[in-house]
Short mmCIF file of C-alpha atoms in Angstrom, two decimals:
data_model
loop_
_atom_site.label_atom_id
_atom_site.label_comp_id
_atom_site.label_asym_id
_atom_site.label_seq_id
_atom_site.Cartn_x
_atom_site.Cartn_y
_atom_site.Cartn_z
CA MET M 1 139.75 87.66 35.94
CA GLY M 2 140.47 83.89 36.18
CA ASN M 3 142.43 82.77 39.22
CA GLN M 4 143.67 86.25 40.00
CA VAL M 5 140.44 86.90 41.88
CA GLU M 6 141.41 87.03 45.53
CA LYS M 7 138.15 87.24 47.41
CA LEU M 8 134.45 87.98 47.19
CA THR M 9 132.10 89.54 49.64
CA ARG M 10 128.35 89.11 49.70
CA LEU M 11 125.97 92.01 49.30
CA SER M 12 123.09 92.06 51.74
CA TYR M 13 119.69 91.32 50.21
CA ALA M 14 118.58 94.94 50.55
CA GLU M 15 121.58 96.18 48.50
CA VAL M 16 121.06 93.91 45.52
CA PRO M 17 119.25 95.19 42.40
CA THR M 18 116.29 92.98 41.43
CA SER M 19 113.61 93.27 38.75
CA ASP M 20 111.92 95.83 40.99
CA PRO M 21 114.03 98.42 42.88
CA ASN M 22 112.24 97.50 46.10
CA GLY M 23 112.93 93.77 45.69
CA PHE M 24 109.48 92.72 44.45
CA ASP M 25 108.89 90.49 41.47
CA PRO M 26 106.12 92.03 39.34
CA ASP M 27 105.20 88.54 38.12
CA GLY M 28 104.33 87.44 41.63
CA GLY M 29 107.42 85.35 42.43
CA GLY M 30 107.61 83.12 39.36
CA GLY M 31 104.18 81.57 39.56
CA ASP M 32 104.83 79.27 42.52
CA GLY M 33 104.07 81.79 45.24
CA ALA M 34 107.69 82.03 46.37
CA GLN M 35 109.34 85.39 46.93
CA ARG M 36 112.28 86.18 44.63
CA ILE M 37 115.33 88.11 45.71
CA GLY M 38 118.38 88.83 43.57
CA VAL M 39 121.70 87.97 45.17
CA SER M 40 125.11 89.05 43.93
CA TYR M 41 128.76 89.02 44.96
CA ILE M 42 131.33 91.75 44.44
CA PHE M 43 135.12 91.77 44.63
CA SER M 44 136.65 92.77 47.94
CA ASN M 45 140.07 93.37 49.45
CA ASP M 46 138.83 92.30 52.87
CA ASP M 47 141.61 90.12 54.30
CA ASP M 48 139.72 89.02 57.41
CA ASP M 49 139.73 85.21 57.32
CA ASP M 50 138.50 83.49 60.45
CA ASP M 51 137.50 80.37 58.55
CA GLN M 52 140.82 79.18 57.20
CA ASP M 53 139.35 75.90 56.02
CA GLU M 54 137.54 77.77 53.23
CA ARG M 55 139.37 81.00 52.49
CA PHE M 56 136.71 82.21 50.05
CA ASP M 57 133.80 81.25 52.27
CA HIS M 58 133.88 84.16 54.72
CA PHE M 59 131.51 87.03 54.12
CA PRO M 60 131.11 90.10 56.29
CA SER M 61 127.34 90.50 56.48
CA ASP M 62 124.46 91.45 58.70
CA SER M 63 123.81 87.78 59.50
CA PRO M 64 123.75 86.60 63.12
CA ALA M 65 127.19 85.95 64.55
CA VAL M 66 128.16 82.33 64.07
CA SER M 67 130.39 80.41 66.44
CA HIS M 68 132.95 78.12 64.80
CA GLU M 69 133.19 75.95 67.88
CA GLU M 70 132.57 72.28 67.05
CA LYS M 71 128.96 71.29 67.74
CA PRO M 72 127.09 68.03 67.14
CA PHE M 73 125.54 68.04 63.68
CA ASP M 74 121.83 68.90 63.80
CA PRO M 75 120.06 67.61 60.65
CA GLU M 76 116.90 69.49 61.68
CA ASP M 77 118.71 72.81 61.16
CA GLU M 78 120.13 71.91 57.74
CA PRO M 79 118.45 73.98 55.00
CA GLU M 80 116.52 72.05 52.35
CA CYS M 81 117.15 73.52 48.92
CA ALA M 82 117.19 73.04 45.17
CA VAL M 83 119.13 74.83 42.43
CA TYR M 84 117.64 75.49 38.99
CA TYR M 85 119.22 76.61 35.75
CA ARG M 86 116.33 78.22 33.95
CA ASP M 87 113.67 75.53 34.48
CA GLU M 88 116.01 72.53 34.90
CA CYS M 89 116.85 71.27 38.39
CA VAL M 90 120.63 70.90 38.63
CA TYR M 91 120.98 70.25 42.38
CA GLU M 92 118.63 69.07 45.11
CA ARG M 93 119.10 68.28 48.79
CA ARG M 94 116.26 66.93 50.86
CA ALA M 95 115.80 67.71 54.53
CA ARG M 96 117.42 65.50 57.16
CA ALA M 97 119.76 63.68 54.78
CA ALA M 98 121.46 60.80 56.59
CA THR M 99 125.09 61.03 57.73
CA GLN M 100 127.59 58.43 58.89
CA THR M 101 130.73 58.17 60.96
CA PRO M 102 134.02 58.35 59.04
CA GLU M 103 134.61 54.65 59.74
CA SER M 104 131.24 53.72 58.24
CA LEU M 105 131.94 55.89 55.20
CA LEU M 106 135.18 54.03 54.53
CA ALA M 107 133.25 50.77 54.23
CA ARG M 108 131.00 52.26 51.53
CA CYS M 109 133.30 54.54 49.52
CA ARG M 110 134.43 53.73 46.00
CA PRO M 111 137.11 55.63 44.06
CA GLY M 112 135.60 58.68 42.43
CA ASP M 113 132.91 59.20 45.09
CA LEU M 114 132.23 62.70 46.38
CA LEU M 115 132.13 63.06 50.18
CA GLU M 116 130.71 65.83 52.33
CA PHE M 117 131.66 66.28 56.00
CA VAL M 118 129.26 68.38 58.07
CA ALA M 119 129.16 70.07 61.46
CA THR M 120 126.76 72.61 62.89
CA GLY M 121 128.02 76.18 62.49
CA GLN M 122 130.69 75.26 59.93
CA TYR M 123 130.95 75.19 56.16
CA PRO M 124 130.54 71.68 54.71
CA HIS M 125 133.85 70.22 53.59
CA TRP M 126 133.92 68.23 50.34
CA ALA M 127 136.49 65.68 49.18
CA VAL M 128 137.06 63.12 46.42
CA TYR M 129 137.70 59.55 47.52
CA VAL M 130 140.68 58.21 45.54
CA GLY M 131 141.08 54.76 47.13
CA ASP M 132 143.39 53.27 49.77
CA PHE M 133 141.49 55.10 52.57
CA GLN M 134 142.53 58.47 51.10
CA VAL M 135 140.79 61.56 49.75
CA VAL M 136 141.89 64.60 47.76
CA HIS M 137 140.44 67.92 48.88
CA LEU M 138 140.91 71.69 48.79
CA HIS M 139 141.96 72.80 52.26
CA ARG M 140 143.39 76.15 53.34
CA ALA M 141 144.12 77.28 49.77
CA GLU M 142 145.90 74.05 48.80
CA VAL M 143 144.81 70.80 47.16
CA ARG M 144 145.90 67.98 49.47
CA ASN M 145 145.91 64.19 49.63
CA ASN M 146 145.13 62.85 53.11
CA PHE M 147 143.52 59.93 54.88
CA LEU M 148 139.75 60.18 55.06
CA THR M 149 139.67 59.83 58.84
CA ASP M 150 142.17 62.70 59.20
CA VAL M 151 140.19 64.98 56.87
CA SER M 152 136.92 64.29 58.66
CA GLN M 153 138.32 65.51 61.99
CA GLY M 154 135.61 63.44 63.67
CA LYS M 155 132.76 65.04 61.71
CA ARG M 156 129.95 62.95 60.30
CA GLY M 157 129.83 62.63 56.54
CA ARG M 158 127.98 61.21 53.55
CA ILE M 159 128.42 60.27 49.91
CA VAL M 160 126.95 63.06 47.78
CA ASN M 161 127.36 61.80 44.21
CA ASP M 162 123.71 62.48 43.37
CA LEU M 163 123.24 66.03 44.65
CA TYR M 164 124.28 67.58 41.33
CA ARG M 165 121.72 65.60 39.38
CA PHE M 166 121.89 67.59 36.13
CA TYR M 167 125.50 66.72 35.28
CA ARG M 168 126.77 63.40 34.03
CA ALA M 169 129.62 61.99 36.11
CA LEU M 170 132.93 61.20 34.48
CA PRO M 171 134.29 57.63 34.73
CA PRO M 172 135.69 56.94 38.23
CA ASP M 173 139.29 56.65 37.00
CA VAL M 174 139.00 60.08 35.33
CA VAL M 175 137.54 61.60 38.52
CA VAL M 176 140.45 60.21 40.54
CA ARG M 177 142.96 61.41 37.95
CA ASN M 178 141.45 64.91 37.94
CA ALA M 179 141.85 65.07 41.70
CA LEU M 180 145.36 63.63 41.95
CA GLU M 181 146.73 65.78 39.13
CA HIS M 182 146.05 68.91 41.18
CA VAL M 183 147.55 67.76 44.48
CA GLY M 184 149.97 70.47 45.57
CA SER M 185 148.22 73.29 43.69
CA ARG M 186 147.85 76.32 45.90
CA ASP M 187 147.03 80.02 46.13
CA ARG M 188 146.99 81.66 42.67
CA GLU M 189 147.25 78.29 40.95
CA LEU M 190 143.77 77.41 42.19
CA CYS M 191 140.72 77.64 39.94
CA TRP M 192 138.10 76.91 42.64
CA ARG M 193 136.72 78.98 45.49
CA ASN M 194 136.05 76.18 47.95
CA SER M 195 136.21 72.44 48.53
CA GLU M 196 132.77 71.84 47.01
CA CYS M 197 133.61 73.54 43.71
CA PHE M 198 136.86 71.59 43.46
CA ALA M 199 135.32 68.20 44.24
CA ALA M 200 132.36 68.77 41.90
CA TRP M 201 134.71 69.84 39.09
CA CYS M 202 136.76 66.66 39.55
CA ARG M 203 133.63 64.51 39.17
CA PHE M 204 131.80 66.41 36.43
CA GLY M 205 134.55 68.36 34.66
CA LYS M 206 132.32 71.39 34.09
CA ARG M 207 133.78 74.90 33.83
CA GLU M 208 130.78 76.25 35.78
CA PHE M 209 132.51 75.07 38.98
CA LYS M 210 135.67 77.09 38.25
CA ILE M 211 136.44 80.69 39.14
CA GLY M 212 135.09 82.84 36.33
CA GLY M 213 133.77 79.79 34.51
CA GLU M 214 130.65 81.69 33.48
CA ILE M 215 130.38 85.27 32.30
CA ARG M 216 128.34 87.40 34.68
CA ILE M 217 125.78 89.25 32.59
CA GLY M 218 122.59 91.11 33.42
CA LYS M 219 120.38 88.02 33.38
CA GLN M 220 120.09 85.75 36.41
CA PRO M 221 119.42 82.27 35.00
CA TYR M 222 120.16 80.40 38.26
CA LYS M 223 117.67 80.11 41.09
CA LEU M 224 118.25 78.80 44.61
CA LYS M 225 114.99 77.65 46.15
CA LEU M 226 115.04 77.48 49.93
CA VAL M 227 112.31 75.23 51.31
CA PHE M 228 111.12 75.78 54.88
CA SER M 229 107.86 73.83 54.73
CA GLU M 230 105.40 72.47 52.20
CA LYS M 231 103.82 75.90 51.88
CA LYS M 232 106.74 78.21 52.56
CA SER M 233 109.75 78.76 50.31
CA HIS M 234 111.92 81.56 48.96
CA ILE M 235 113.76 81.91 45.67
CA LEU M 236 117.10 83.70 45.29
CA GLU M 237 118.37 84.52 41.80
CA PHE M 238 121.99 84.44 40.59
CA GLN M 239 124.08 85.09 37.52
CA CYS M 240 126.29 82.00 37.79
CA LEU M 241 126.54 78.63 39.55
CA GLU M 242 129.65 79.76 41.41
CA ASP M 243 127.62 82.40 43.25
CA VAL M 244 124.81 79.93 43.98
CA ILE M 245 127.25 77.54 45.63
CA MET M 246 128.74 80.30 47.77
CA GLU M 247 125.31 81.38 49.02
CA LYS M 248 124.19 77.79 49.57
CA ARG M 249 127.27 77.08 51.67
CA ARG M 250 126.76 80.26 53.69
CA ASN M 251 123.23 79.08 54.45
CA ASP M 252 124.57 75.66 55.48
CA GLN M 253 126.92 77.37 57.90
CA ILE M 254 124.38 79.59 59.64
CA GLY M 255 121.56 77.01 59.60
CA LYS M 256 117.92 76.92 58.53
CA ASP M 257 116.53 78.94 61.43
CA ALA M 258 119.01 81.79 60.89
CA VAL M 259 118.33 81.81 57.14
CA ALA M 260 114.58 82.02 57.75
CA GLN M 261 115.05 84.88 60.19
CA GLU M 262 117.36 86.75 57.82
CA LEU M 263 114.87 86.49 54.97
CA ALA M 264 111.98 87.48 57.21
CA ASN M 265 113.86 90.59 58.31
CA HIS M 266 114.51 91.53 54.69
CA LEU M 267 110.95 90.93 53.54
CA ASN M 268 109.56 92.93 56.46
CA ALA M 269 111.89 95.80 55.58
CA THR M 270 110.92 95.76 51.91
CA GLN M 271 107.23 95.62 52.86
CA ASP M 272 107.72 98.79 54.90
CA ILE M 273 109.39 100.42 51.89
CA ARG M 274 106.55 99.37 49.64
CA GLU M 275 103.92 100.75 52.00
CA ALA M 276 105.86 104.03 52.27
CA HIS M 277 105.96 104.33 48.46
CA PHE M 278 102.53 103.01 47.49
CA GLY M 279 100.44 103.15 50.65
CA ASN M 280 98.62 100.25 52.28
#
């Protein structure tokens, strides 16, 4: 497998096998009242790529059509989520996280920092700050070294060192070296599906961020918890961190409202199936 994997496509929720063939968790959603849905990715030869910034981040799906036209970032529509490995929280993003202009970011960045640039309707773009106003990032299937202000393309951004809270960061000089050593890598030389996986690997050095870094087996030890309110959340289950990141980024692109609608459509459909099988 390794870096010879060309592309993945996402299965719709209704097509994914879960602990119950109709998508219901017999244990009642893990004890916290949240619905659980298994999510998986399969290999695809689909060459359609309308998001060249993240060549692995395009999935044909039944989601609402998303415009890639630049829009002002709307923090209210950014999904709040947490990622768990078994019972340990490995990633957490609160709602309405603050963002800054690229110029303000430059005043705060230190070598080895992870940066995330965001825009409504687009995948977040991650980069590693390496000093001298420059970042290293995975862009259009190539690891590049560019000025931060050029990479941002006017988008607002933030330092995201603490999102992956479970992993211990490498020393800043090692993070910078990891990034710079891969400048110029491209296409089949790449071991990462998107800019987030590359930047996180540079900072933490964990194989889980690489293509095929974890063996996909029957168990689904990772959980992505989507939080819509204090009383409403959903849990998606995955076999590896790589798949969690891809789904999380897809949700970031389409926005919280679209994610909520997508899940509601699925749960309504599975409720109809359940009633047809078992009665009211």
